[in-house]
Amino acid sequence: MSSRFIGVFDSGLGGLNSVKEIIRQLPDENIVFFGDTANMPYGDKTREEIISFTKNSISFLSRYDLKAFLIACNTSDSNASKTVKTCFDLPIFGVISPAAKKAVSVSENGKIGILATVSTIASGEYVRRLKELNENIEVFPMACEKLVPLIEEGKFLNDDGSLRKAIDEYLNPLLEKGIDTLILGCTHYDLIEDLILKKAPDLKIVSSSVSAVDDIREYLEKNGEREKSNDPKRIYFVSKDPEHFEKIARNIIEDISIKKSN
Ligand code: DGL
């Protein structure tokens, strides 16, 4: 029996939404996660910085025998994927293409909104891929500078009003455009899906962290690489403040235990 791993990386909490979905769809798989909390948020960093963080994160996780790797970070996928795919001999999956595909398939009126970080929106990747899928789609991108720091602070668990105010600021202009579908183009935003739906209950929500897992499952099945372990390993690292991270992360994955990377 092999004991190879699926590697998952994000700047922080968002990637755990993908891990949760991998566990749901592929419960026998070994998973190793790295959250680069020392450099979080990625959303306000330059492309060069994001490429460098992404390379270091993949190198760090490459000490495990990886059979697939998920960049569970839209900011990194949009700015660094092309470069890092040429540096590692590893099947590397991203979050943007699967989310774009899903959004085009569910939208009925062809008006799709995107909430994402400043660097993701600046890259133009979502608009490009949505238009490639259907050039008639109307796309409304919104850069959301404030959301990731508020979510990492744990405000989605106990909002003092600041998170709701930020959501209103970013979501209202998209609702005014008449979108019927909203891409959560940052893996952290799954943690505010309830707040968004309270405001706009009819909106079709597409989660980038969840959509990505279908591609990995298909790849593993096609290549006969599904694990058959009864005792799958789950290993989690962050680069800073493991105690704070673990406390908040337990709201996503109950029995999580976090180590600090060296
Ligand atoms: N979860 C990352 C993403 O999907 C957050 C980026 C950040 O750290 O700003 O873009």
mmCIF file with all atom_site columns, C-alpha atoms and ligand atoms in Angstrom, residues 10-11 14-15 40-44 72-76 117 120 148 185-188, ligand 1:
data_model
loop_
_atom_site.group_PDB
_atom_site.id
_atom_site.type_symbol
_atom_site.label_atom_id
_atom_site.label_alt_id
_atom_site.label_comp_id
_atom_site.label_asym_id
_atom_site.label_entity_id
_atom_site.label_seq_id
_atom_site.pdbx_PDB_ins_code
_atom_site.Cartn_x
_atom_site.Cartn_y
_atom_site.Cartn_z
_atom_site.occupancy
_atom_site.B_iso_or_equiv
_atom_site.pdbx_formal_charge
_atom_site.auth_seq_id
_atom_site.auth_comp_id
_atom_site.auth_asym_id
_atom_site.auth_atom_id
_atom_site.pdbx_PDB_model_num
ATOM   1  C CA . ASP A 1 10  ? -2.771  28.620 1.140  1.00 0.00 ? 10  ASP A CA 1
ATOM   2  C CA . SER A 1 11  ? -1.730  31.763 2.968  1.00 0.00 ? 11  SER A CA 1
ATOM   3  C CA . GLY A 1 14  ? -8.932  29.417 3.403  1.00 0.00 ? 14  GLY A CA 1
ATOM   4  C CA . GLY A 1 15  ? -7.031  26.316 2.314  1.00 0.00 ? 15  GLY A CA 1
ATOM   5  C CA . MET A 1 40  ? -0.479  36.436 5.049  1.00 0.00 ? 40  MET A CA 1
ATOM   6  C CA . PRO A 1 41  ? -2.327  38.293 3.531  1.00 0.00 ? 41  PRO A CA 1
ATOM   7  C CA . TYR A 1 42  ? -1.040  37.526 0.043  1.00 0.00 ? 42  TYR A CA 1
ATOM   8  C CA . GLY A 1 43  ? -3.723  39.762 -1.474 1.00 0.00 ? 43  GLY A CA 1
ATOM   9  C CA . ASP A 1 44  ? -1.702  42.976 -1.134 1.00 0.00 ? 44  ASP A CA 1
ATOM   10 C CA . ALA A 1 72  ? -5.811  26.390 -2.556 1.00 0.00 ? 72  ALA A CA 1
ATOM   11 C CA . CYS A 1 73  ? -5.232  30.115 -2.915 1.00 0.00 ? 73  CYS A CA 1
ATOM   12 C CA . ASN A 1 74  ? -6.700  32.170 -5.741 1.00 0.00 ? 74  ASN A CA 1
ATOM   13 C CA . THR A 1 75  ? -4.095  34.886 -5.240 1.00 0.00 ? 75  THR A CA 1
ATOM   14 C CA . SER A 1 76  ? -1.290  32.416 -5.735 1.00 0.00 ? 76  SER A CA 1
ATOM   15 C CA . THR A 1 117 ? -8.284  39.782 -3.230 1.00 0.00 ? 117 THR A CA 1
ATOM   16 C CA . THR A 1 120 ? -6.323  38.200 -7.835 1.00 0.00 ? 120 THR A CA 1
ATOM   17 C CA . VAL A 1 148 ? -8.987  38.228 4.579  1.00 0.00 ? 148 VAL A CA 1
ATOM   18 C CA . GLY A 1 185 ? -12.739 33.906 -5.556 1.00 0.00 ? 185 GLY A CA 1
ATOM   19 C CA . CYS A 1 186 ? -10.749 33.621 -2.356 1.00 0.00 ? 186 CYS A CA 1
ATOM   20 C CA . THR A 1 187 ? -10.753 30.379 -0.408 1.00 0.00 ? 187 THR A CA 1
ATOM   21 C CA . HIS A 1 188 ? -11.190 32.301 2.849  1.00 0.00 ? 188 HIS A CA 1
HETATM 22 N N1 . DGL B 2 .   ? -7.118  32.262 0.446  1.00 0.00 ? 1   DGL B N1 1
HETATM 23 C C1 . DGL B 2 .   ? -6.338  33.195 -0.347 1.00 0.00 ? 1   DGL B C1 1
HETATM 24 C C2 . DGL B 2 .   ? -6.995  33.317 -1.737 1.00 0.00 ? 1   DGL B C2 1
HETATM 25 O O1 . DGL B 2 .   ? -7.740  32.421 -2.137 1.00 0.00 ? 1   DGL B O1 1
HETATM 26 C C3 . DGL B 2 .   ? -6.198  34.446 0.469  1.00 0.00 ? 1   DGL B C3 1
HETATM 27 C C4 . DGL B 2 .   ? -5.212  35.384 0.009  1.00 0.00 ? 1   DGL B C4 1
HETATM 28 C C5 . DGL B 2 .   ? -4.619  36.311 1.039  1.00 0.00 ? 1   DGL B C5 1
HETATM 29 O O2 . DGL B 2 .   ? -3.851  35.856 1.889  1.00 0.00 ? 1   DGL B O2 1
HETATM 30 O O3 . DGL B 2 .   ? -4.861  37.530 0.908  1.00 0.00 ? 1   DGL B O3 1
HETATM 31 O O4 . DGL B 2 .   ? -6.758  34.248 -2.473 1.00 0.00 ? 1   DGL B O4 1
#
